[in-house]
Coordinates of C-alpha atoms in Angstrom, one line a residue:
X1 CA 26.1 26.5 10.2
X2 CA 23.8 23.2 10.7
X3 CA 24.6 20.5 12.6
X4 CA 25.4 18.0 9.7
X5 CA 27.9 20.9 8.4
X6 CA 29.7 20.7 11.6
X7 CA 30.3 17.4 12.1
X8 CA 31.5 17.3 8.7
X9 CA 33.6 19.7 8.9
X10 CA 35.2 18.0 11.4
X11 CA 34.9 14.7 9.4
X12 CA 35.9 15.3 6.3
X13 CA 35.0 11.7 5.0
X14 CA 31.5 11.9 5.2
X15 CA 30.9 13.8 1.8
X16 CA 33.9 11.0 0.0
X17 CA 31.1 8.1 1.9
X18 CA 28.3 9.9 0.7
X19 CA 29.6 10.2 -3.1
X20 CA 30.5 6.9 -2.6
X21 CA 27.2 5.4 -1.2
X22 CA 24.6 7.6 -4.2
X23 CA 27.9 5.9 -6.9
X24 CA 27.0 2.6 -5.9
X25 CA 23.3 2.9 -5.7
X26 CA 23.1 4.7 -8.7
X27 CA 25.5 2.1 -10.8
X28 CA 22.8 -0.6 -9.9
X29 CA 19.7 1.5 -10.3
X30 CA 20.6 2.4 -13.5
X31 CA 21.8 -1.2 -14.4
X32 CA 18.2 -2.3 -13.5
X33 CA 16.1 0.4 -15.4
X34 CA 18.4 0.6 -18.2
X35 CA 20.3 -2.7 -18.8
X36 CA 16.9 -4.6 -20.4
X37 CA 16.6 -1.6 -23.1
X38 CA 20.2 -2.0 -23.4
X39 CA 20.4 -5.9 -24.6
X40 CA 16.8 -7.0 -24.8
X41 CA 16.0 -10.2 -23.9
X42 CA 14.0 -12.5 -21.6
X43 CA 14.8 -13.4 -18.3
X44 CA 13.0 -16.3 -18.2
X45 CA 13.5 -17.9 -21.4
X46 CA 15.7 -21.1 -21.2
X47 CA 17.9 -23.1 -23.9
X48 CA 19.2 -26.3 -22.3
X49 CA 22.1 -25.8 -25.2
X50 CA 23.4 -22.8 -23.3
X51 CA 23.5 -24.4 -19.9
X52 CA 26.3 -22.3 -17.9
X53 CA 27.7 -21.3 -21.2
X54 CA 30.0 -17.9 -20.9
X55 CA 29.1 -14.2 -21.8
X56 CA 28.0 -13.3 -25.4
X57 CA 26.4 -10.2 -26.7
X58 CA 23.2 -11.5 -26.1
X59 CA 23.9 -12.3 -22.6
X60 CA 26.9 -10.6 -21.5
X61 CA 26.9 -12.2 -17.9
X62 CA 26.7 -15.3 -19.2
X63 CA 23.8 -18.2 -18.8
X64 CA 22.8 -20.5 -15.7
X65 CA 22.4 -23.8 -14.8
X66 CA 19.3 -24.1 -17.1
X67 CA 20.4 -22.0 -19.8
X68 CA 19.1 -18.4 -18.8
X69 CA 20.4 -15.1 -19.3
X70 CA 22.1 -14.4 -16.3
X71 CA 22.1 -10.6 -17.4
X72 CA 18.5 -10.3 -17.9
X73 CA 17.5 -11.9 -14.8
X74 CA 19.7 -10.0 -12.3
X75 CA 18.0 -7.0 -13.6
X76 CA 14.7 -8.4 -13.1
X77 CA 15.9 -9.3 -9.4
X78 CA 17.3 -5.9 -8.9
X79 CA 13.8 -4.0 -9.8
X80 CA 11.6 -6.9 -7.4
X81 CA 13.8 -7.0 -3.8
X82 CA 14.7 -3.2 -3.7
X83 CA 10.8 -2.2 -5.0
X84 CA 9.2 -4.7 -2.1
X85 CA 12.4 -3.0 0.8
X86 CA 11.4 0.1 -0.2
X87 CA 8.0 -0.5 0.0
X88 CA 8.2 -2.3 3.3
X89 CA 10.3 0.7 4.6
X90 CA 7.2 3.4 3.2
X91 CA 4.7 1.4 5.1
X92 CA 6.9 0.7 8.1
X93 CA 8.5 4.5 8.8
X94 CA 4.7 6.0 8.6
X95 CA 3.1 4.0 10.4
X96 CA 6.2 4.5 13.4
X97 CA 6.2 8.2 12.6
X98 CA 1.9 8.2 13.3
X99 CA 2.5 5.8 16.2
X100 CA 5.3 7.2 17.9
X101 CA 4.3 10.7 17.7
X102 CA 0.7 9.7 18.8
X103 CA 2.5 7.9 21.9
X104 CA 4.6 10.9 22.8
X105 CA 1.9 13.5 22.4
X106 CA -1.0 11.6 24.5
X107 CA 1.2 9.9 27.4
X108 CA -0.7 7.4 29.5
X109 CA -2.2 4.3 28.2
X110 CA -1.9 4.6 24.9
X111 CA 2.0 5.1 25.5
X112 CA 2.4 2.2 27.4
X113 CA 0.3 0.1 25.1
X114 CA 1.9 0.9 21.8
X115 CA 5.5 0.2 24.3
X116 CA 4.7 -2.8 25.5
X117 CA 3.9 -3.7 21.7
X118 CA 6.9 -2.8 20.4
X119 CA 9.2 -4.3 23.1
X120 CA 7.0 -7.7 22.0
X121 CA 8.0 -7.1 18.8
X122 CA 11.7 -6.4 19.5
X123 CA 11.8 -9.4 21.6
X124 CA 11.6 -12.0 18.8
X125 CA 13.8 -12.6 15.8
X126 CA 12.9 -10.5 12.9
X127 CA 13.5 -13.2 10.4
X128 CA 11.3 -14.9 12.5
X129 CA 8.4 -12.8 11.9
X130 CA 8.9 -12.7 8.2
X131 CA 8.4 -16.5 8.4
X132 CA 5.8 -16.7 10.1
X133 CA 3.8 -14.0 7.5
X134 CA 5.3 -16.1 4.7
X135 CA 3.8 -19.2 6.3
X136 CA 0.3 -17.6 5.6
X137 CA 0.8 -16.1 2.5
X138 CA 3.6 -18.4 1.3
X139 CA 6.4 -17.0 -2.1
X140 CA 4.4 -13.6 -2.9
X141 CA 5.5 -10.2 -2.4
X142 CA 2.6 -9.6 -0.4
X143 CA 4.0 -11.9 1.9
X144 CA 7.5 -10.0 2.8
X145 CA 5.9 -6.8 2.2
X146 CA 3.7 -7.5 5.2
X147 CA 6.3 -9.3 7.2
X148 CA 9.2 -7.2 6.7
X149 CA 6.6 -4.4 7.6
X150 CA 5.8 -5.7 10.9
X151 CA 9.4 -6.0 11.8
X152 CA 10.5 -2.5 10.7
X153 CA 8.4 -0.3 12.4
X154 CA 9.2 -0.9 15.7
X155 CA 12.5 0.9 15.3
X156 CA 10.8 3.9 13.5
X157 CA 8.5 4.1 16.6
X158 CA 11.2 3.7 19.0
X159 CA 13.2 6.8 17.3
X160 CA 10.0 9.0 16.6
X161 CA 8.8 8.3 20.3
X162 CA 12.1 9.6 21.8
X163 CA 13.0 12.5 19.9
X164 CA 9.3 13.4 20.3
X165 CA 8.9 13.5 23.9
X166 CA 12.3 15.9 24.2
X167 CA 10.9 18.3 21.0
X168 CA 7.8 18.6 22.8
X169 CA 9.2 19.6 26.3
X170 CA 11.5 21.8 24.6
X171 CA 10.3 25.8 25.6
X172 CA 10.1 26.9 21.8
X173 CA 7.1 24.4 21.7
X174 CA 5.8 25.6 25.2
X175 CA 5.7 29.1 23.4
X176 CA 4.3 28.1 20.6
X177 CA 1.5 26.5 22.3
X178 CA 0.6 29.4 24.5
X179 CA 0.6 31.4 21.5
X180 CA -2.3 28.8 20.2
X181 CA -0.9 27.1 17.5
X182 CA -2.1 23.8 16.9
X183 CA -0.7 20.3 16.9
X184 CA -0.4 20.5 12.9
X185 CA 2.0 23.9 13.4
X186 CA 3.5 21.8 16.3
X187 CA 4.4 18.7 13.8
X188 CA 5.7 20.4 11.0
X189 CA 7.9 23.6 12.5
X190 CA 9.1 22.0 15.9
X191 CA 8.7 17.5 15.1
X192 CA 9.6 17.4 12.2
X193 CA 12.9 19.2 11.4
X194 CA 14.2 17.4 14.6
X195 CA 13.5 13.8 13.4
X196 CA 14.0 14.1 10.1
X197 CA 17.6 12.9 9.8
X198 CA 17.1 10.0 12.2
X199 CA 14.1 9.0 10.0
X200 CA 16.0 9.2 6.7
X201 CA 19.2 7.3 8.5
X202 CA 16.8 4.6 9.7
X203 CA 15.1 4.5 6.5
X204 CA 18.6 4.0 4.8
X205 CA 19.0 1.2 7.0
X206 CA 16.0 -0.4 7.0
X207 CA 15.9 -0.5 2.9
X208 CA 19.4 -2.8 3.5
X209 CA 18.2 -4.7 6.3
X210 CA 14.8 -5.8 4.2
X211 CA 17.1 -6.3 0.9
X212 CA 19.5 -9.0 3.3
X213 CA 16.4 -10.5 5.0
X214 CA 14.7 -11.0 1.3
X215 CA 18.1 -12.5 -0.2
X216 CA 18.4 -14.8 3.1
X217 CA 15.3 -16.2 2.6
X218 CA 15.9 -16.7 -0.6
X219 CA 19.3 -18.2 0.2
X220 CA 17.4 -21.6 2.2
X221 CA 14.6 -21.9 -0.5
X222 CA 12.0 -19.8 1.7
X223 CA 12.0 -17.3 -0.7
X224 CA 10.3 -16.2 -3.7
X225 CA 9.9 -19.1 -5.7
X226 CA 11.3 -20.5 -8.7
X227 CA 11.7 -19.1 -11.5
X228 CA 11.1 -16.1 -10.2
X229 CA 14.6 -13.8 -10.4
X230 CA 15.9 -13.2 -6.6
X231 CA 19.4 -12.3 -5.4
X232 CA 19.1 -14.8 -3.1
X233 CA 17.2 -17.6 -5.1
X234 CA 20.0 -16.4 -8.0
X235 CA 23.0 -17.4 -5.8
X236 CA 22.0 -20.1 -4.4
X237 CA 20.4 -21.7 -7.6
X238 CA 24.5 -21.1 -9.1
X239 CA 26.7 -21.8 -6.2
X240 CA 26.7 -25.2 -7.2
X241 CA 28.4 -24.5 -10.3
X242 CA 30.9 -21.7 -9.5
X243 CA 33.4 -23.6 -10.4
X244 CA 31.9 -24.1 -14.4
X245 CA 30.3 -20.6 -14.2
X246 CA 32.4 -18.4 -11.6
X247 CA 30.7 -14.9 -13.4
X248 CA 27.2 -15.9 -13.0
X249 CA 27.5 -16.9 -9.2
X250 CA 29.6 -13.5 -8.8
X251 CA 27.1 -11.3 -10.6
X252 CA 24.3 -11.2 -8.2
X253 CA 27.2 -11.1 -4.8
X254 CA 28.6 -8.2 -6.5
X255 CA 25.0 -6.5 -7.6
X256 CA 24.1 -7.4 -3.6
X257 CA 27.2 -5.9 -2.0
X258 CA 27.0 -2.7 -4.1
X259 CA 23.6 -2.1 -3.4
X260 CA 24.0 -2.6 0.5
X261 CA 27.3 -1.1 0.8
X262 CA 25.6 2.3 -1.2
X263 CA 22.9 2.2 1.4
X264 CA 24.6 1.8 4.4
X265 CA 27.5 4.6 3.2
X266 CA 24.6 6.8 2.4
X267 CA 22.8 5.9 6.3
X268 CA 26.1 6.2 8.0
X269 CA 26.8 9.7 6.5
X270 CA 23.8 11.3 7.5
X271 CA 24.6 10.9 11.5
X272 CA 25.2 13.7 13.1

């Protein structure tokens, strides 16, 4: 029996999180890829006649402030923040898995030097970082890609450097290298199975962590810019009129919450 069957079989409400996490993800991936095909229509097209009107069957959420389909543009914003988190995670977890398995493997200088970056890193604000990568390549997806990038890694370092060091000194791998196997063998039979959860739980994470940090930027107008459909250029673009148009502000909170609760129900059921 594994060790992810054992602690759920003494936690039997790991497999109900799970089903409820891939539910919730799936609801809002499929909304997003389907929902377009669906009830066509134009995310950025505006009719001034339709400002904060309520749902019809060409836009069933309902229009904003400037008379767009509030339908249409939430599943525009729910294909951009989760492609560039997702992205930002891709670049982030390999370059920590390279890294930290480089820094566990070699020792010496060039552990203490990729360290002592990280712990830079970890020192300042994360949001921080992302700002000051948006400053030089201001409202792109470049931009947070980059940012969110540089701020991510660090933990997929941290993790890859520590489980690492203890694979590595474990006497299977002692065997295997006096039996001559190389560091390739070593990676993939010994490395790998051991970090593999970790990387998939921080990956999890680090998908929700980018979404918030894209939606909070978005939230005080630092953000992807207008018109371009955000979650959190969308909310706070309607918040204003959530009294006239309560549906549209919800829409994107809801879309938001589902999406991060599925993520982090999916990362928290995968620690063993």
């Amino acid at each position: 029996m594994s060790v992810l069957e054992t602690y759920e079989k003494h936690d039997p409400g790991q497999p109900v999180a799970r089903v409820i996490g891939g539910v919730c993800i799936m609801a809002v991936v499929l909304f997003a890829a389907l929902g377009p095909l669906m009830v066509p229509g134009d995310p950025f097209a505006q009719s001034l006649m339709k400002a904060l009107a309520g749902p019809e069957a060409a836009a069933p959420l309902g229009y904003d402030h400037l008379g767009r389909s509030v339908y249409h543009r939430l599943a525009q914003a729910l294909r951009l923040s989760p492609l560039i988190a997702l992205a930002s995670v891709a670049t982030a977890g390999t370059a920590g898995l390279l890294l930290g398995t480089l820094a566990a493997a070699r020792g010496g200088w060039i552990d203490r030097l990729l360290t002592m970056l990280a712990d830079a890193l970890l020192a300042l604000p994360g949001l921080l970082l992302v700002l000051i990568v948006l400053a030089m390549v201001p409202g792109t997806a470049l931009g947070f890609w980059a940012g969110l990038s540089l701020v991510l890694w660090v933990e997929f370092f941290r993790l890859t450097r520590a489980a690492t060091r203890e694979t590595l000194a474990s006497p299977a791998v002692q065997a295997s290298r006096l039996l001559g196997f190389g560091p390739a063998y070593l990676f993939r039979v010994h490395v790998w199975p051991e970090i593999a959860p970790m990387m998939l739980t921080a990956a999890a994470f680090g998908t929700a962590t980018a979404i918030m940090a894209i939606a909070a930027l978005g939230f005080v107008h630092v953000g992807m810019p207008a018109p371009t459909p955000e979650l959190g250029l969308m909310m706070v673009e309607l918040l204003p009129y959530w009294r006239e148009a309560p549906l549209a502000l919800l829409s994107p909170v809801i879309a938001t919450f589902a999406l991060l609760l599925g993520l982090t129900l999916l990362a928290g059921s995968r620690r063993t």
